[in-house]
PDB file of C-alpha atoms in Angstrom:
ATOM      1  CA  UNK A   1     -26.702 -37.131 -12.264  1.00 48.00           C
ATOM      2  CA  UNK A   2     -22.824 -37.100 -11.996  1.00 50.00           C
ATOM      3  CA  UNK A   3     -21.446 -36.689  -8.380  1.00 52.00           C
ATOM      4  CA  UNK A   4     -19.110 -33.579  -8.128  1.00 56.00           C
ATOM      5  CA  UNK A   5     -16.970 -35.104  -5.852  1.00 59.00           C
ATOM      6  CA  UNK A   6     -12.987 -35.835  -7.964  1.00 59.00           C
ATOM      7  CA  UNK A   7     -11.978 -39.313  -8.593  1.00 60.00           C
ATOM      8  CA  UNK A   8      -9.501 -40.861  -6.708  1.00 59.00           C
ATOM      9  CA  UNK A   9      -7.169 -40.149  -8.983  1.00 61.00           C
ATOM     10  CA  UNK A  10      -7.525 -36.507  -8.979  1.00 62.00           C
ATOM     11  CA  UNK A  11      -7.661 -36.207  -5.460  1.00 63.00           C
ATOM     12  CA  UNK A  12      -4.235 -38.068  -5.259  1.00 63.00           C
ATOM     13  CA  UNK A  13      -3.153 -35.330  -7.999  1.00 68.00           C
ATOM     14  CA  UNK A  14      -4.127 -32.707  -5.859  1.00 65.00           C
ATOM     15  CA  UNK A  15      -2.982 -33.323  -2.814  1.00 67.00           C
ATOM     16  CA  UNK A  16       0.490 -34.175  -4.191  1.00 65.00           C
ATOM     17  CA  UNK A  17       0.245 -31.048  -6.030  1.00 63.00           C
ATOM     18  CA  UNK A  18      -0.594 -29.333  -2.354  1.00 64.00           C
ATOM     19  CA  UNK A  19       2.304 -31.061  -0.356  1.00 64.00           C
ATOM     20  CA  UNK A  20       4.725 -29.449  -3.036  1.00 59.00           C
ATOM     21  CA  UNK A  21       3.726 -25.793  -2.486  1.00 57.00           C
ATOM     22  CA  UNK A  22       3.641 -26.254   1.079  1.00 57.00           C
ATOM     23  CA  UNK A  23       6.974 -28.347   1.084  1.00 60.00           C
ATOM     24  CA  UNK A  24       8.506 -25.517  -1.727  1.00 58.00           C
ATOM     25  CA  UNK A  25       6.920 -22.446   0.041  1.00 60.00           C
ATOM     26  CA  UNK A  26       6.766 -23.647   3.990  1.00 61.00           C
ATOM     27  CA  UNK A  27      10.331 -21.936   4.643  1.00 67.00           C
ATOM     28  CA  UNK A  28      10.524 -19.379   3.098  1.00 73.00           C
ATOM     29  CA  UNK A  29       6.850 -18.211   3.151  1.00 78.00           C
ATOM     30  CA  UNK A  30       5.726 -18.448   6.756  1.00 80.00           C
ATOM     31  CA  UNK A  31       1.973 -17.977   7.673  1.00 80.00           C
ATOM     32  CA  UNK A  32       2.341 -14.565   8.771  1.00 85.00           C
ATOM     33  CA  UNK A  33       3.821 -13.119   5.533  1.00 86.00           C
ATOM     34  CA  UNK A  34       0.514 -11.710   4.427  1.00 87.00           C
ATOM     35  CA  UNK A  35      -0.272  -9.809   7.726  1.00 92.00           C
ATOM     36  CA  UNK A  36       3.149  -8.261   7.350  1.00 92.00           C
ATOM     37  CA  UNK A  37       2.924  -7.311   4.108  1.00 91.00           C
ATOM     38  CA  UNK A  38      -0.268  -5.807   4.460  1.00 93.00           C
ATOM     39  CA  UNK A  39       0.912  -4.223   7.580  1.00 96.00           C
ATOM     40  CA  UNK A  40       3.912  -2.588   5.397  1.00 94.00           C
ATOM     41  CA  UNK A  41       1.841  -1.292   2.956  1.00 93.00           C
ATOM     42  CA  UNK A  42      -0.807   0.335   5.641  1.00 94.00           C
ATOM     43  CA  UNK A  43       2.095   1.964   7.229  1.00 95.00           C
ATOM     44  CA  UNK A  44       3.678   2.966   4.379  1.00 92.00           C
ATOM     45  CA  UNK A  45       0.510   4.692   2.959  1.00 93.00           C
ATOM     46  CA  UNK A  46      -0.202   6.313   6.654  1.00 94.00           C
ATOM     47  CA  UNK A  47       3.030   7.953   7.184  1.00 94.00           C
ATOM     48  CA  UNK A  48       2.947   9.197   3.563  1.00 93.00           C
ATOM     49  CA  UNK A  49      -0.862  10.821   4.306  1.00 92.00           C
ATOM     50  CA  UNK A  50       0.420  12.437   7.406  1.00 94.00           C
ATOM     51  CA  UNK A  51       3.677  14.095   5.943  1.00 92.00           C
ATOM     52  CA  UNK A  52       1.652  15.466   3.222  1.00 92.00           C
ATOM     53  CA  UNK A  53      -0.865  16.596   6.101  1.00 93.00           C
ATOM     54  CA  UNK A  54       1.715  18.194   7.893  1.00 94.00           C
ATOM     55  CA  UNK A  55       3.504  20.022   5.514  1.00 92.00           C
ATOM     56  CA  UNK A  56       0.035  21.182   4.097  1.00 93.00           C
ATOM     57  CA  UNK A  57      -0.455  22.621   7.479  1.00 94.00           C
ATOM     58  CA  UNK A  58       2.760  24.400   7.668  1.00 93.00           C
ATOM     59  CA  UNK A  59       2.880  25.781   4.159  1.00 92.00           C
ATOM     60  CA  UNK A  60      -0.961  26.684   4.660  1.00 92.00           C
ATOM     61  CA  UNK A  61       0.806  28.728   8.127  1.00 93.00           C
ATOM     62  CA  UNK A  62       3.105  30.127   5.712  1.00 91.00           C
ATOM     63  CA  UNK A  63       0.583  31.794   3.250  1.00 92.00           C
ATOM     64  CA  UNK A  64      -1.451  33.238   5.562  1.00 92.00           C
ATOM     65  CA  UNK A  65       1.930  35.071   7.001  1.00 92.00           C
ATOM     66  CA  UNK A  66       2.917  35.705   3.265  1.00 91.00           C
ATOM     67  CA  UNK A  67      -0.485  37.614   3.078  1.00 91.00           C
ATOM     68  CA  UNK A  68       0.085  39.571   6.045  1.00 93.00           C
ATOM     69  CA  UNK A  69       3.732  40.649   5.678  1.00 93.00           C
ATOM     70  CA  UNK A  70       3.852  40.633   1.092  1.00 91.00           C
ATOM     71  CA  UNK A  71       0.671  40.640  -0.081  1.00 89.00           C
ATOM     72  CA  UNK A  72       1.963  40.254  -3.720  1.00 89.00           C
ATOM     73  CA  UNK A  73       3.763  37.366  -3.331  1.00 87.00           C
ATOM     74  CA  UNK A  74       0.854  35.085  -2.151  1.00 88.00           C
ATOM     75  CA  UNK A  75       0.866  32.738  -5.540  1.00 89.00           C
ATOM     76  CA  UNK A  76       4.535  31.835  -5.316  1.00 86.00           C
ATOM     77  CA  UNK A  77       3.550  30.282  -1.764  1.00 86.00           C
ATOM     78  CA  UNK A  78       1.009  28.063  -3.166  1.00 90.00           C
ATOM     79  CA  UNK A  79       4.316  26.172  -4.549  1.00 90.00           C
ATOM     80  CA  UNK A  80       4.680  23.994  -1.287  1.00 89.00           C
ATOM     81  CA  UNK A  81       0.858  22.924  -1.173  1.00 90.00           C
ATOM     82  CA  UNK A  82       1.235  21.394  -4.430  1.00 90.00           C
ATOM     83  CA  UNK A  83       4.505  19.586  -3.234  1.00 91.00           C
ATOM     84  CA  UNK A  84       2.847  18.134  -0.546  1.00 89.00           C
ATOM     85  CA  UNK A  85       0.349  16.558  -2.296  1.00 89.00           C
ATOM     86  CA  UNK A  86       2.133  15.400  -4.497  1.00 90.00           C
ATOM     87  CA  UNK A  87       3.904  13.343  -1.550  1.00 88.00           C
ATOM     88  CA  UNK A  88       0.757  12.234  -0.336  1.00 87.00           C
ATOM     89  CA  UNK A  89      -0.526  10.926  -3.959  1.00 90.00           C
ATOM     90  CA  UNK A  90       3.297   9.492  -4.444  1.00 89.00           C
ATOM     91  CA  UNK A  91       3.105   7.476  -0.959  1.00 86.00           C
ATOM     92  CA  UNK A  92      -0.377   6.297  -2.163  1.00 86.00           C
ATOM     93  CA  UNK A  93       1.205   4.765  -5.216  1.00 88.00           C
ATOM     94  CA  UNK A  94       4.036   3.397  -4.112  1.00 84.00           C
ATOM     95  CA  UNK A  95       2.125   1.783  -1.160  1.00 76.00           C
TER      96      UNK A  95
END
């Protein structure tokens, strides 16, 4: 049976290949790029969800007065739901 350890020769190649990404990337790419990255795009995709939430909330407020006080004019309030979420599905992409 082979062995499935590299040959010398290929672990020279890839250790040399290592040292250059961490040499080419170690300045510029510190170790806690990910966790801010990741971070960004959590926070990003949060404060989207809750904007949408809110203004849900305050257009739903809005309705049920539009009911009360013009009856008629109920489906031209639904416009500002729909915006909302739209806002929420937009932060979700672009998170």
């Amino acid at each position: 049976l082979r062995s499935l350890s590299l040959s010398p020769k290929k672990k020279g190649r890839q250790k040399m290949a290592s040292m250059l990404v961490a040499e080419s990337f170690g300045e510029a790419c510190p170790a806690s790029a990910p966790f801010f990255g990741y971070m960004g795009a959590a926070a990003a995709l949060i404060f989207a969800n809750l904007g949408a939430a809110y203004g849900t909330a305050k257009s739903g407020v809005g309705i049920c007065s539009m009911g009360v006080m013009h009856p008629g004019l109920i489906m031209k309030s639904i416009i500002p739901v729909v915006m909302a979420g739209g806002v929420g599905i937009y932060g979700f992409f672009f998170s």
